[in-house]
Coordinates of C-alpha atoms and ligand atoms in Angstrom, one line a residue:
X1 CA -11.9 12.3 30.5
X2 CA -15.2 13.6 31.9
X3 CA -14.9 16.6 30.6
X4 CA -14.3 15.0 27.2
X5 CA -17.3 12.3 27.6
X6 CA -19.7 15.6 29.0
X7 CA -18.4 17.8 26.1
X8 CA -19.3 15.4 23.3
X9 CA -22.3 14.9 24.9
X10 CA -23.9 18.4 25.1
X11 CA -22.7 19.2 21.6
X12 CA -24.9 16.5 19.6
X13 CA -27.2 18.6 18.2
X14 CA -24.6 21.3 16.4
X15 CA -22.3 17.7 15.5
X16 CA -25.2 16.8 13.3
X17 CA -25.9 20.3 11.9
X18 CA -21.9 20.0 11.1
X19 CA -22.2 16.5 9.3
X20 CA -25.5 17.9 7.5
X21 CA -23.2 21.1 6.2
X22 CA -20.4 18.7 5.5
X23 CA -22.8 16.1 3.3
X24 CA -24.4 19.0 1.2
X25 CA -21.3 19.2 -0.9
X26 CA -21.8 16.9 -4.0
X27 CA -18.0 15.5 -3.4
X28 CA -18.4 12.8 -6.2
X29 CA -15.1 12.2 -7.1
X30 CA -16.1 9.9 -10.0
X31 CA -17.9 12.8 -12.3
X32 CA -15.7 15.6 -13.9
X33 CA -19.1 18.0 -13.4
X34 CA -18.5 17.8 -9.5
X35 CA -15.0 18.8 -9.8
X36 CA -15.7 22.2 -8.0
X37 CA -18.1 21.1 -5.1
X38 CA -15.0 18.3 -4.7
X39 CA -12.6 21.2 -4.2
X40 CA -15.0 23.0 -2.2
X41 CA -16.0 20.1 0.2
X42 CA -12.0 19.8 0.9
X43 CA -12.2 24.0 2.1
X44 CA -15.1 23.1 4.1
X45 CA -13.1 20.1 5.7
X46 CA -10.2 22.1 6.5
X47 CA -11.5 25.0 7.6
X48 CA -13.2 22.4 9.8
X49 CA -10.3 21.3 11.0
X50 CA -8.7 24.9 12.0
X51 CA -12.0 26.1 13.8
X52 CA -11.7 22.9 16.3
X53 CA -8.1 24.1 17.1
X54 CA -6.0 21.9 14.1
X55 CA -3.1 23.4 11.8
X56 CA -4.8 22.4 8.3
X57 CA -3.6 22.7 4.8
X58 CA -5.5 21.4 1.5
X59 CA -2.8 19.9 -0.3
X60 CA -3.1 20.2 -4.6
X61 CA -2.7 17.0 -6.2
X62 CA -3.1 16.1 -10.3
X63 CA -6.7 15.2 -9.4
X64 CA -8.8 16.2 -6.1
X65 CA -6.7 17.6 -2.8
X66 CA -6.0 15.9 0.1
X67 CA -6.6 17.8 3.4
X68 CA -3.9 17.2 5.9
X69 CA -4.8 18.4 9.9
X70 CA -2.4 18.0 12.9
X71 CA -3.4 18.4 16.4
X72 CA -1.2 20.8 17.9
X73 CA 2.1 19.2 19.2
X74 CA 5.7 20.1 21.0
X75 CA 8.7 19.9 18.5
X76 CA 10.5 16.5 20.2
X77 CA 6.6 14.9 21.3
X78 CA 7.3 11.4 22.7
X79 CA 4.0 11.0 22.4
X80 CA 2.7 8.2 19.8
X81 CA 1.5 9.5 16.8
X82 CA -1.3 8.2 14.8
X83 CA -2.6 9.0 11.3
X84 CA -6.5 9.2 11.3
X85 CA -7.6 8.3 7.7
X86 CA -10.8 9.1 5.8
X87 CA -12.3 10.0 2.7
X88 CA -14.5 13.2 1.5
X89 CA -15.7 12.1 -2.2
X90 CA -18.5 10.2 -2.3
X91 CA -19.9 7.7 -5.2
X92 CA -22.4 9.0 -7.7
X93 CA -26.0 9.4 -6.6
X94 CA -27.6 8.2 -9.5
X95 CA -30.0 6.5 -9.6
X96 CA -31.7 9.8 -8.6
X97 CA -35.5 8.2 -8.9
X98 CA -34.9 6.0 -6.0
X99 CA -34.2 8.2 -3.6
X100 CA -37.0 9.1 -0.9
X101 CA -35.3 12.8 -0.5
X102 CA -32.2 14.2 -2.7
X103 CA -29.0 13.1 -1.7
X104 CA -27.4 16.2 -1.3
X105 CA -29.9 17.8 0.8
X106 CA -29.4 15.7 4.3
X107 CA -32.3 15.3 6.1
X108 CA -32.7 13.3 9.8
X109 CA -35.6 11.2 10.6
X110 CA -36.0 8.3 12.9
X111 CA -32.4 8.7 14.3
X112 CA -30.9 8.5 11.2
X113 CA -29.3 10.9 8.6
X114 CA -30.1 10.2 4.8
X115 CA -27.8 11.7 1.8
X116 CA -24.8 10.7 -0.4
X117 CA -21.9 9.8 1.6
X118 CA -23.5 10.0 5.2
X119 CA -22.0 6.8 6.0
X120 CA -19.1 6.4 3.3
X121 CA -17.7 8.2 4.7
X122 CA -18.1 12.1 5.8
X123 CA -20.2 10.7 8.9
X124 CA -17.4 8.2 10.0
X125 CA -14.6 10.8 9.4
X126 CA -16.8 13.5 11.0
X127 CA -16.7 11.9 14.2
X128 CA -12.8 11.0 15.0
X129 CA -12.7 15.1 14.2
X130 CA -15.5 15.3 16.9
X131 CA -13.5 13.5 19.5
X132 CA -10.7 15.9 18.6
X133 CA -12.7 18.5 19.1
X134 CA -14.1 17.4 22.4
X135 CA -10.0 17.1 23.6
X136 CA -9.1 20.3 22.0
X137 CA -11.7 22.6 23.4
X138 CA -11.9 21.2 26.5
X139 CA -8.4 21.9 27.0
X140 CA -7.8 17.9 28.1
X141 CA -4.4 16.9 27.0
X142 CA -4.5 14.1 24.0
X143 CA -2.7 10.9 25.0
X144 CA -1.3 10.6 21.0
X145 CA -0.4 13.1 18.3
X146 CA -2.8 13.3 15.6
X147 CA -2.2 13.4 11.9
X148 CA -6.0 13.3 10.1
X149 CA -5.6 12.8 6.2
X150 CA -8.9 13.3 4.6
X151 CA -8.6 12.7 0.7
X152 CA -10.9 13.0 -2.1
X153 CA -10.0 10.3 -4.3
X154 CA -10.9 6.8 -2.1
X155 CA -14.4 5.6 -4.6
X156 CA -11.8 6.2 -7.3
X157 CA -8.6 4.1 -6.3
X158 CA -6.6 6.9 -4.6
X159 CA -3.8 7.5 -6.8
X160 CA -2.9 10.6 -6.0
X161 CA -2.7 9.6 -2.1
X162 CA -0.4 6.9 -3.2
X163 CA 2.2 9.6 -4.7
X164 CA 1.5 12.1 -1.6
X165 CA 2.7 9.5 1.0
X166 CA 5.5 8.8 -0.7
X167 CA 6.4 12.3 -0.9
X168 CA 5.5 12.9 2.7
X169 CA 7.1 9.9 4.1
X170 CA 8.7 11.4 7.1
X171 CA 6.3 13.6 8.2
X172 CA 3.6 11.0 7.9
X173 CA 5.5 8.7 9.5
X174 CA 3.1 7.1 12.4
X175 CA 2.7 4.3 14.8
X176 CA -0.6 3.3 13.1
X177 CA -3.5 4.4 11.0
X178 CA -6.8 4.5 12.3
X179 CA -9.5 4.2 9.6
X180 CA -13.4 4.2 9.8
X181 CA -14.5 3.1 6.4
X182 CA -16.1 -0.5 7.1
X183 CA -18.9 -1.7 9.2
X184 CA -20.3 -3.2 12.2
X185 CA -23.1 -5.8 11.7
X186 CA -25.2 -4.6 14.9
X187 CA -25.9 -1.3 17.0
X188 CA -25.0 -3.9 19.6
X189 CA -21.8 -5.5 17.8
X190 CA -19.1 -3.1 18.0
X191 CA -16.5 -4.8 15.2
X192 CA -12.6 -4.6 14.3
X193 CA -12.2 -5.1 10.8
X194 CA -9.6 -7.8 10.6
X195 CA -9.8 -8.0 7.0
X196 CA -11.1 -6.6 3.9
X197 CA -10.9 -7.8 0.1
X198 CA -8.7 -6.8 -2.5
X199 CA -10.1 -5.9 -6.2
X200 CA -9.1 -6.1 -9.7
X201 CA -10.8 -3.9 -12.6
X202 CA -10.8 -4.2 -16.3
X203 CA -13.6 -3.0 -19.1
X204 CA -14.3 -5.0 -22.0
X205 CA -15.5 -3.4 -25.5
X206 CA -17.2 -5.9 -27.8
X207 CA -16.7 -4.2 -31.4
X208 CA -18.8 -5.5 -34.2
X209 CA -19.6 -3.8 -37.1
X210 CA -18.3 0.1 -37.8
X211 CA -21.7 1.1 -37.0
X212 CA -25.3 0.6 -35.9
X213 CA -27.1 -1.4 -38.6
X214 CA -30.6 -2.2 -39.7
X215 CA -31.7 -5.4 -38.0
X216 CA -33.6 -7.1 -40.4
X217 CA -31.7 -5.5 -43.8
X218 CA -28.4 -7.2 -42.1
X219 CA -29.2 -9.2 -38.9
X220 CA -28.2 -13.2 -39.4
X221 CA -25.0 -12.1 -41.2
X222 CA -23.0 -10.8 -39.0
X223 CA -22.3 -11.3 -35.5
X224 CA -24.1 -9.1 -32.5
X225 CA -21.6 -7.9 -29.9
X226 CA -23.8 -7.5 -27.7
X227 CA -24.6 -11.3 -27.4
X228 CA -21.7 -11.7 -28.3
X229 CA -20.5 -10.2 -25.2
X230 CA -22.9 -12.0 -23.2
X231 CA -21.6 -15.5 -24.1
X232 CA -18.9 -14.7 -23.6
X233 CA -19.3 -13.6 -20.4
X234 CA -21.6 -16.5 -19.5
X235 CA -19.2 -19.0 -19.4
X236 CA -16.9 -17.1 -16.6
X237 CA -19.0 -18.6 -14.0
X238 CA -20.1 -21.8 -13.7
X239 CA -24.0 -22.8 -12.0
X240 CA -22.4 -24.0 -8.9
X241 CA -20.5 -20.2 -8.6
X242 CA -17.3 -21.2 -9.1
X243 CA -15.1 -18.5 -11.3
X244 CA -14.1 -20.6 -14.5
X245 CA -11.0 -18.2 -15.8
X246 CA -8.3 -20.9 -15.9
X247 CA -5.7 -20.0 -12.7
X248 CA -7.8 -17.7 -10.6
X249 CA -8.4 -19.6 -7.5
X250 CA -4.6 -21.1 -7.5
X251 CA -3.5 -18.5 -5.1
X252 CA -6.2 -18.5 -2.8
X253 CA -5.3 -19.4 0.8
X254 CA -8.2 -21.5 2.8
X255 CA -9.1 -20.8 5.7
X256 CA -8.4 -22.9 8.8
X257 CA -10.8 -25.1 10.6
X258 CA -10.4 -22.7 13.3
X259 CA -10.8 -19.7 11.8
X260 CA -14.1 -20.8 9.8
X261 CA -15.6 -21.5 13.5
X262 CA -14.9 -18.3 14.1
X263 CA -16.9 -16.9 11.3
X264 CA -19.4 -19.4 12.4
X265 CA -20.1 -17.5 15.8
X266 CA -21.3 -14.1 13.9
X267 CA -25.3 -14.4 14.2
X268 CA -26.5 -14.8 10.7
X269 CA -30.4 -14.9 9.5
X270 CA -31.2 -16.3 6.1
X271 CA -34.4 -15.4 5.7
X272 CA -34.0 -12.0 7.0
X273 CA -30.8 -11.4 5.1
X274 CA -32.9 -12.6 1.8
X275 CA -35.4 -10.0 2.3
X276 CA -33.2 -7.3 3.2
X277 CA -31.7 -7.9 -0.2
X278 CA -34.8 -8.6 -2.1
X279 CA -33.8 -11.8 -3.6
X280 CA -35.6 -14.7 -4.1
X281 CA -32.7 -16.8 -3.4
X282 CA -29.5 -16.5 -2.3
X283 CA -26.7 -17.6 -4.2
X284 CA -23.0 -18.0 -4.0
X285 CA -20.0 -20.5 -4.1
X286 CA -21.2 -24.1 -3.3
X287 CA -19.7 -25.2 0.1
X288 CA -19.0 -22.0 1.9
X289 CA -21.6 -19.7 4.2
X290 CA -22.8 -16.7 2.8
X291 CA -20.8 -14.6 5.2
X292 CA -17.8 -16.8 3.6
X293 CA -18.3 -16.3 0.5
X294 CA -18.9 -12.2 0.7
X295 CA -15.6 -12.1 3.4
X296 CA -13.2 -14.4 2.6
X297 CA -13.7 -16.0 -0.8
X298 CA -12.9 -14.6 -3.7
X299 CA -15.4 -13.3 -6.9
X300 CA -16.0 -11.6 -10.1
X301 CA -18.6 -9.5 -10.9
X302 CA -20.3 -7.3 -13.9
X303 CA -20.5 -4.2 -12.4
X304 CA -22.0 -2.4 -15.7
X305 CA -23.3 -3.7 -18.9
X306 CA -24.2 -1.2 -21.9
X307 CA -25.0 -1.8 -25.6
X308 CA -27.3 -0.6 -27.7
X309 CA -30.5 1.3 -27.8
X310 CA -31.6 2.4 -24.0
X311 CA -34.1 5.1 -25.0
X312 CA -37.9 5.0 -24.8
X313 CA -39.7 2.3 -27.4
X314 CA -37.8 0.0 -30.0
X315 CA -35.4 0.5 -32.3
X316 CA -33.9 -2.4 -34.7
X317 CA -30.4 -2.3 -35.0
X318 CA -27.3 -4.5 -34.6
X319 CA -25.4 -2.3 -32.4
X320 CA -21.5 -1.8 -33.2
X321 CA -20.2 -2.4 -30.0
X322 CA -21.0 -3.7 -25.8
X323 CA -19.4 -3.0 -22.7
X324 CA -18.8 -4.5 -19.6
X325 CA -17.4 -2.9 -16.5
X326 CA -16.2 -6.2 -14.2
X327 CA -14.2 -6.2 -10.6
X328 CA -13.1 -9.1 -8.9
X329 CA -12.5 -9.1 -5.3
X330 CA -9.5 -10.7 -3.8
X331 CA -8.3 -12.7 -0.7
X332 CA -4.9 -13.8 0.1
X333 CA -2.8 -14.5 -1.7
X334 CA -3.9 -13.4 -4.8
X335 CA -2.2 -10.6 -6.8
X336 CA -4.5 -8.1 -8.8
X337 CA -2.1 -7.5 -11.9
X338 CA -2.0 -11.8 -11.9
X339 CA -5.8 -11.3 -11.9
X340 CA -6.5 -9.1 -14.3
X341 CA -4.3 -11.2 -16.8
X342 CA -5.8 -14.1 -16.1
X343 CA -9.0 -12.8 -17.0
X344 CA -8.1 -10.8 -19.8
X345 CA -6.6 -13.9 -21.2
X346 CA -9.4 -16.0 -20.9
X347 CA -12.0 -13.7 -22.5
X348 CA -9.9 -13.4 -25.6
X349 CA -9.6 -16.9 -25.9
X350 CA -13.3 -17.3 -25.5
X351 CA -13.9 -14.2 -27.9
X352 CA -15.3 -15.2 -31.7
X353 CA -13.3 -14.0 -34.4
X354 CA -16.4 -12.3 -35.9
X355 CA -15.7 -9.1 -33.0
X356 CA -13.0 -7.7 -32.0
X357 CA -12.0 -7.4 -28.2
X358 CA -10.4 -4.4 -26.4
X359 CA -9.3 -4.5 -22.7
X360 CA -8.4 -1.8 -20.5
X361 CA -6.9 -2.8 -17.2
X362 CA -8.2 -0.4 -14.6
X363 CA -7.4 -0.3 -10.9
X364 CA -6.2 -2.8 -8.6
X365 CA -5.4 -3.6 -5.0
X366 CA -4.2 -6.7 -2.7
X367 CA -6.3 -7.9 -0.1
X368 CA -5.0 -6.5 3.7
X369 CA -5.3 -8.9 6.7
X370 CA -4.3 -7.4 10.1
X371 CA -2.9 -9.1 13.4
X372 CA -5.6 -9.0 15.6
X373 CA -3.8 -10.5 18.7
X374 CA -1.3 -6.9 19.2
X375 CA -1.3 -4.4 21.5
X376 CA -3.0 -1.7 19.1
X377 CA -6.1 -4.2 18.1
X378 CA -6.5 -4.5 21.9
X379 CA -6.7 -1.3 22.7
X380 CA -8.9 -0.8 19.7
X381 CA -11.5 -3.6 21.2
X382 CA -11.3 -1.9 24.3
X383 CA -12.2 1.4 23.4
X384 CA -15.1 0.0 21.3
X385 CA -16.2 -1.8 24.0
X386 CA -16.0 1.0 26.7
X387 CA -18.0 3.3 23.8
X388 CA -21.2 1.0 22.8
X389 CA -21.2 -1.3 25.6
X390 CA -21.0 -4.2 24.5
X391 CA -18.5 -7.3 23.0
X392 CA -16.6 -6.5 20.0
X393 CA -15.9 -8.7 17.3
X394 CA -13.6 -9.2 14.8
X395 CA -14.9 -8.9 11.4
X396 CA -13.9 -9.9 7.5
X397 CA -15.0 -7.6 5.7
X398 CA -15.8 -7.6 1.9
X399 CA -15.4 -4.3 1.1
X400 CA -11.7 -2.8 -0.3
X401 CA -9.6 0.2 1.0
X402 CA -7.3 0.3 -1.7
X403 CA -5.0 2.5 0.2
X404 CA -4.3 0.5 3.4
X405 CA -1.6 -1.7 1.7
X406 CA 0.2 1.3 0.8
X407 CA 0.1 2.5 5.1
X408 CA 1.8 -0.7 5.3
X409 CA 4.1 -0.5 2.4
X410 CA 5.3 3.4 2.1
X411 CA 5.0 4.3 6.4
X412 CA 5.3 0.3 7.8
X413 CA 1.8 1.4 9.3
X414 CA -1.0 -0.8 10.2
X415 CA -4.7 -0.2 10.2
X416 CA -7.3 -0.5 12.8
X417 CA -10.4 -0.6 10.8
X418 CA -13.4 0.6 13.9
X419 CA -16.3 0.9 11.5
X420 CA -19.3 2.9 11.9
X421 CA -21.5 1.7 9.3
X422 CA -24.5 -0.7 9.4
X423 CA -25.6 -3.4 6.9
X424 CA -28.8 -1.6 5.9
X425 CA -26.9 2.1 5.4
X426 CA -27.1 1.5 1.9
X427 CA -23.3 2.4 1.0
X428 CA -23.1 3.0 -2.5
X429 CA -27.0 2.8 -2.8
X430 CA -30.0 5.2 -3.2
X431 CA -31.1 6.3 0.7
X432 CA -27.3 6.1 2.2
X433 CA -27.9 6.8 5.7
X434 CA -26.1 7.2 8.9
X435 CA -27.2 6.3 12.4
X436 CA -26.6 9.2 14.7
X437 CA -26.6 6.8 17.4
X438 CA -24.0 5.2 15.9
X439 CA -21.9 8.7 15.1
X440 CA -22.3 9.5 19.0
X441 CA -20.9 6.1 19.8
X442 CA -17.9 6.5 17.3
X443 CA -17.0 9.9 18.7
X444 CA -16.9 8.5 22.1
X445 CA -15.2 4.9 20.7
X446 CA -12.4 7.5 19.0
X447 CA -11.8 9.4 22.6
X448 CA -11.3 6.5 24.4
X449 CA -9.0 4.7 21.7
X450 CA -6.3 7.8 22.2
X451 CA -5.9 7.1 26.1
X452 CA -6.3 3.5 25.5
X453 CA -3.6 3.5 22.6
X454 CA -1.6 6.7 24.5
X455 CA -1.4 4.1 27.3
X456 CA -3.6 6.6 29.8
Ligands
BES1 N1 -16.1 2.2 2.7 C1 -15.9 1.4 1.5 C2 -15.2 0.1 1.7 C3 -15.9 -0.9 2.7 C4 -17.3 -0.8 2.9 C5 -15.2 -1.8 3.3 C6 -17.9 -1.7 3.8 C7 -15.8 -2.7 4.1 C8 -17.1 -2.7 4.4 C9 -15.1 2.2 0.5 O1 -15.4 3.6 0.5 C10 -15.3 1.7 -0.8 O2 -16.4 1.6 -1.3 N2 -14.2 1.2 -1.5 C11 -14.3 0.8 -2.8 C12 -12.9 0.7 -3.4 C13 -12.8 0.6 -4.9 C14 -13.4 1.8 -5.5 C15 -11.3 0.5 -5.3 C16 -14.9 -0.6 -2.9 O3 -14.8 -1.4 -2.0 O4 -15.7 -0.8 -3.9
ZN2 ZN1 -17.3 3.5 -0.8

């Protein structure tokens, strides 16, 4: 293991040149324009792969590849075999005004990389790929077999990873999935994810009249969609932040006395937390904590709202139609398609017949809870805590990884979710950074979780 631990630590420097190379590539798998720098980023990541001594293939799907690496192996390995899974696209930049240096040209200062997708998630990726380095060129033999699935589709629901483990079942086949896409709240609180939300999508189109129209010639005649839309959409909430869409909290499982004292024990600052977000109050559903409420309860939220004239100055028209982009996030044991029904439902029923209403459903995903009390999540613990130093803890995280359900459900796998990122990396913000502190730590967290889980 020395040899490991020494070799990771002499190669820092040309780790974070690597991760600079790797976060150049506009991979935002959300925008048709960046399909080429998408395919190009999954070269770069498996030709990676093959120069720290993988087999690596980029596999073709309908929409962007997946890159598939294997550390090598014998024919009948005993050894267990674990699937590392992480994801190369990244979520649009935009707004471009707001960040301090481009997002696409990486740039360190104070520790920290900035750029697109340092944290979500070509950092956290980079460094279980760093670890297998560190084994592979050292020539130290790896306690497990290593299967690293890097895909390109994750900000976009994964649908093509869906179909490819289906298709790949046996050789995928694995004893777990180890996955850095969530968080830690502190440099010094190393955290197992023990579970993350689940999310529902739909868009809403308001239609009014077959076209723009002069304000004042025909404004107080007919109906405006765009307010329309927003009274709509008003009354989903109510001012205590309770979701009002008849049915949606009926499946929702509360937590124990127990496990809410648990939650309890995670240090939590409002009025830093306030300021980090710039609010001037926080708000949320009336009688749970704010780290409740963002972990374990569920929501629904406007995620874009568009209607009319955006451009410079004024212009007076009754626009023909509004839009609204909404997600909810789920716990246990709600279902998504239940969900997105309920919601469509209610929206038409609160809709004036002076618009018409048209729904798309878009993606979906359940909510994932792990057992935290098996051998795996111990090891995992373990490993985190022989890495930063200190006590992990077990986390619930907000945040959705669509594809975990289907590990379960398609391979029988479960996830050990050993985030990487902190609160203030600004994932899916302007200034995404990347402590390089915390990349070290996570190469050295995903060396010792192969011996732990390897049972060296
Ligand atoms: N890495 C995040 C998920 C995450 C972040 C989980 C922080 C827990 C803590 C992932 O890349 C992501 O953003 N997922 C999307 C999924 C969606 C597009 C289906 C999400 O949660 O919005
Ligand atoms: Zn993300």
């Amino acid at each position: 293991m020395n040899a490991v631990e020494k070799y990771l630590k002499q190669n820092q420097p040309r780790f974070v040149r690597d991760l600079a190379d790797y976060v150049h590539f506009p991979s935002v798998s959300a925008q048709p324009k960046h399909n080429k720098d998408t395919a190009a980023c999954a070269a770069w990541v498996a030709q990676h792969c093959r120069a720290i001594g993988m087999e690596a293939r980029v596999c073709k799907t309908d929409f962007h590849p997946i890159v598939v690496a294997k550390t090598p192996r014998k024919k009948n390995s005993k050894k267990p075999h674990y699937m590392v899974y992480g994801h190369y696209d990244v979520q649009p930049p935009e707004p471009f005004e707001l960040w301090k240096t481009p997002p696409f040209a990486p740039h360190v200062a104070g520790g920290k990389m900035f750029g697109r997708g340092t944290s979500d998630n070509k950092g956290q990726n980079l460094a279980h790929l760093k670890a297998a380095e560190a084994y592979l060129k050292t020539g130290t033999e790896l306690p497990c077999d290593l299967t690293f699935v890097i895909e390109g589709e994750e900000e976009v629901g994964s649908e093509s990873l869906a179909d490819f483990l289906k298709a790949n079942r046996a050789e995928l086949k694995c004893d777990g999935v180890v996955v850095s896409d969530t968080g830690l709240p502190a440099k010094h609180l190393p955290a197992l994810t023990s579970s993350l939300r689940g999310i529902a999508a739909l868009e809403v189109t308001v239609h009014g009249p077959s076209r723009d129209l002069h304000s004042g010639i025909f404004g107080g005649s007919v109906n405006n969609p765009a307010l329309a839309l927003c009274q709509l959409l008003a009354q989903l909430r109510d001012k205590h932040g309770r979701i009002t869409v008849p049915g949606f909290y009926d499946e929702v499982r509360e937590l124990s006395p127990r496990e809410r004292k648990a939650m309890r024990r995670l240090p939590f600052n409002a009025p830093a937390y306030k300021k980090f977000l710039g609010v001037p109050e926080l708000f949320g559903e009336r009688g749970y904590t704010p780290d409740e409420q963002r972990g374990v309860r569920p929501t629904l939220e406007i995620n874009g709202l568009t209607s009319g004239y955006q451009g410079e100055g004024s212009k007076t028209i009754i626009p023909a139609w509004a839009r609204v982009k909404i997600t909810c996030r789920l716990v246990p044991a709600q279902d998504p398609a239940k969900i997105v029904a309920a919601v469509a439902r209610q929206i038409r029923k609160l809709a004036p017949p002076s618009v018409h209403v048209k729904i798309e459903h878009g993606h979906g995903a359940e909510p994932y809870w792990v057992e935290s009390e098996g051998a795996p999540a111990q090891a995992a613990l373990r490993a985190l805590r022989r890495a930063f130093g200190h006590e992990p803890v077990l986390l619930h995280e907000g945040g959705s990884i669509p594809i975990v359900n289907l590990f379960k459900r398609v391979l029988g796998a479960d996830s050990l979710l050993v985030g990487l990122a902190l609160p203030d990396d600004n994932l899916h913000s302007p200034n995404e950074k990347f402590d390089l502190e915390v990349f070290a730590k996570g190469q050295l967290m995903s060396a010792y979780l192969w011996q732990e889980l390897g049972g060296k």
